[in-house]
CSV table of C-alpha atoms in Angstrom, one decimal:
chain,number,residue,atom,x,y,z
A,1,MET,CA,-3.2,20.2,1.2
A,2,SER,CA,-2.1,17.1,1.4
A,3,GLU,CA,1.3,15.8,0.7
A,4,GLU,CA,0.8,11.9,2.3
A,5,GLY,CA,0.6,9.9,-0.3
A,6,ILE,CA,1.5,11.4,-3.7
A,7,ILE,CA,3.1,8.8,-6.7
A,8,SER,CA,3.3,11.5,-8.8
A,9,ARG,CA,2.2,15.0,-10.5
A,10,TYR,CA,1.3,15.5,-14.2
A,11,PRO,CA,0.6,19.2,-15.3
A,12,LEU,CA,-2.8,18.8,-18.0
A,13,ALA,CA,-2.9,20.9,-20.9
A,14,ASN,CA,-5.4,23.4,-18.9
A,15,GLY,CA,-3.5,24.1,-16.4
A,16,LEU,CA,-5.1,22.3,-13.6
A,17,VAL,CA,-2.4,19.1,-12.3
A,18,LEU,CA,-3.4,15.6,-11.8
A,19,GLU,CA,-2.3,14.1,-9.1
A,20,PHE,CA,-1.9,10.0,-8.5
A,21,ARG,CA,-2.2,9.1,-4.2
A,22,ASP,CA,-1.0,6.0,-2.9
A,23,ARG,CA,-4.0,4.4,-0.6
A,24,SER,CA,-3.4,1.6,-0.2
A,25,ARG,CA,-3.1,-0.6,3.0
A,26,PRO,CA,-2.4,-3.5,4.4
A,27,MET,CA,-4.9,-7.0,4.6
A,28,ALA,CA,-4.2,-10.5,5.9
A,29,GLY,CA,-0.6,-12.0,5.7
A,30,ASP,CA,1.9,-10.3,3.1
A,31,ARG,CA,-0.8,-9.1,0.9
A,32,ARG,CA,-1.7,-5.5,0.3
A,33,GLN,CA,-4.9,-3.7,-0.9
A,34,VAL,CA,-3.9,-1.9,-3.3
A,35,VAL,CA,-5.5,1.3,-3.6
A,36,LEU,CA,-4.8,4.0,-6.3
A,37,GLU,CA,-6.3,7.5,-6.4
A,38,ALA,CA,-6.4,9.9,-9.6
A,39,ARG,CA,-7.0,13.5,-8.2
A,40,VAL,CA,-7.9,17.0,-9.3
A,41,ALA,CA,-8.2,19.9,-7.1
A,42,ILE,CA,-10.4,22.6,-9.3
A,43,PRO,CA,-9.9,26.2,-8.0
A,44,LEU,CA,-13.2,27.3,-7.8
A,45,ASN,CA,-12.7,31.4,-8.9
A,46,ALA,CA,-13.7,33.3,-10.8
A,47,ALA,CA,-11.1,31.7,-14.2
A,48,THR,CA,-12.6,28.9,-13.7
A,49,LEU,CA,-16.8,28.7,-12.9
A,50,PRO,CA,-19.1,29.1,-15.7
A,51,PRO,CA,-19.7,32.3,-16.8
A,52,GLU,CA,-23.7,31.4,-15.6
A,53,LEU,CA,-22.0,31.1,-12.5
A,54,LEU,CA,-19.6,33.6,-11.8
A,55,PRO,CA,-22.6,36.5,-10.3
A,56,HIS,CA,-23.1,33.6,-7.0
A,57,LEU,CA,-19.7,33.2,-6.9
A,58,ALA,CA,-19.8,33.7,-3.3
A,59,GLU,CA,-22.4,31.5,-2.4
A,60,ILE,CA,-21.0,28.0,-4.1
A,61,THR,CA,-17.2,29.0,-2.4
A,62,ALA,CA,-19.5,29.3,1.3
A,63,ALA,CA,-21.2,26.3,0.1
A,64,LEU,CA,-18.3,24.0,-1.7
A,65,GLY,CA,-15.5,25.2,0.1
A,66,THR,CA,-12.5,26.7,-2.2
A,67,GLU,CA,-11.5,23.9,-4.6
A,68,ALA,CA,-13.9,21.5,-6.1
A,69,ILE,CA,-12.1,17.9,-5.8
A,70,PHE,CA,-12.2,14.9,-9.1
A,71,THR,CA,-11.0,11.6,-7.4
A,72,LYS,CA,-10.9,8.3,-9.2
A,73,GLN,CA,-9.6,4.8,-7.9
A,74,GLU,CA,-8.4,1.7,-8.7
A,75,VAL,CA,-8.3,-1.0,-6.2
A,76,ARG,CA,-7.5,-4.3,-6.4
A,77,HIS,CA,-6.7,-6.8,-3.5
A,78,PHE,CA,-5.3,-9.6,-1.9
A,79,ILE,CA,-1.7,-8.9,-4.1
A,80,PRO,CA,1.2,-9.4,-2.7
A,81,GLU,CA,3.8,-7.3,-1.0
A,82,THR,CA,6.3,-7.5,-3.4
A,83,GLU,CA,4.6,-6.5,-6.3
A,84,ALA,CA,2.6,-3.5,-4.8
A,85,ALA,CA,4.5,-0.8,-6.3
A,86,LYS,CA,4.3,-2.1,-10.1
A,87,LEU,CA,0.8,-2.6,-10.0
A,88,LEU,CA,0.8,1.0,-8.8
A,89,GLN,CA,2.8,2.4,-11.8
A,90,GLU,CA,1.2,0.5,-13.7
A,91,MET,CA,-2.6,1.8,-12.7
A,92,ALA,CA,-1.6,4.6,-12.6
A,93,ALA,CA,0.0,4.8,-16.4
A,94,GLY,CA,-3.6,2.8,-17.2
A,95,LEU,CA,-5.4,5.5,-15.4
A,96,LEU,CA,-3.2,8.6,-17.5
A,97,LYS,CA,-4.2,7.1,-21.3
A,98,SER,CA,-7.5,7.2,-20.1
A,99,LEU,CA,-7.6,10.1,-17.8
A,100,GLN,CA,-5.7,12.7,-19.8
A,101,ASP,CA,-7.8,13.4,-22.7
A,102,TYR,CA,-10.8,13.8,-20.6
A,103,LEU,CA,-8.6,15.8,-17.5
A,104,SER,CA,-7.1,18.0,-19.6
A,105,HIS,CA,-10.3,19.9,-21.6
A,106,PRO,CA,-10.5,23.2,-21.5
A,107,ASP,CA,-14.4,22.9,-20.8
A,108,PHE,CA,-13.7,20.4,-17.5
A,109,ALA,CA,-13.3,22.9,-15.1
A,110,SER,CA,-16.9,24.5,-15.9
A,111,ARG,CA,-18.7,21.6,-16.5
A,112,PHE,CA,-17.5,19.8,-13.2
A,113,ILE,CA,-18.2,22.6,-10.9
A,114,ARG,CA,-21.8,22.8,-12.6
A,115,LYS,CA,-22.1,19.0,-11.6
A,116,LYS,CA,-21.4,20.0,-8.2
A,117,VAL,CA,-23.4,22.9,-7.7
A,118,ALA,CA,-25.9,20.6,-8.6
A,119,GLU,CA,-25.2,18.1,-6.6
A,120,TYR,CA,-25.5,20.6,-3.2
A,121,GLN,CA,-28.2,22.1,-4.7
A,122,GLU,CA,-30.3,18.6,-5.3
A,123,LYS,CA,-29.1,17.3,-2.1
A,124,ARG,CA,-30.0,20.8,-0.2
A,125,GLY,CA,-33.3,21.2,-1.8
A,126,ARG,CA,-34.3,17.1,-0.5
A,127,TYR,CA,-32.9,17.4,2.8
A,128,SER,CA,-33.8,21.2,4.3
């Protein structure tokens, strides 16, 4: 896992960790596109897989890798360079407030994994 751009980390009640990353970049002059990414890495293992998918753990990790990544981004355009750091902190506080209960739910990991497996199966069925 790359540590690049990590602003802060928050342990969640379900054992996962919410990270905020700065993905901002310069635009014209002294302006920036301020991008904040909220990210939760969910390991694909026996502890996080829903019971009905447990017999397929090897197939799932072969298809999706060792973790499923939840991400959400907030983007603001043409922000003065002098205001970018403060805006990132405000965006992080807002995302933490809005996402913390959802991401902390005991069933979040298994629900998210179900979704990722379904997306993979749909894509594979459509293009195979």
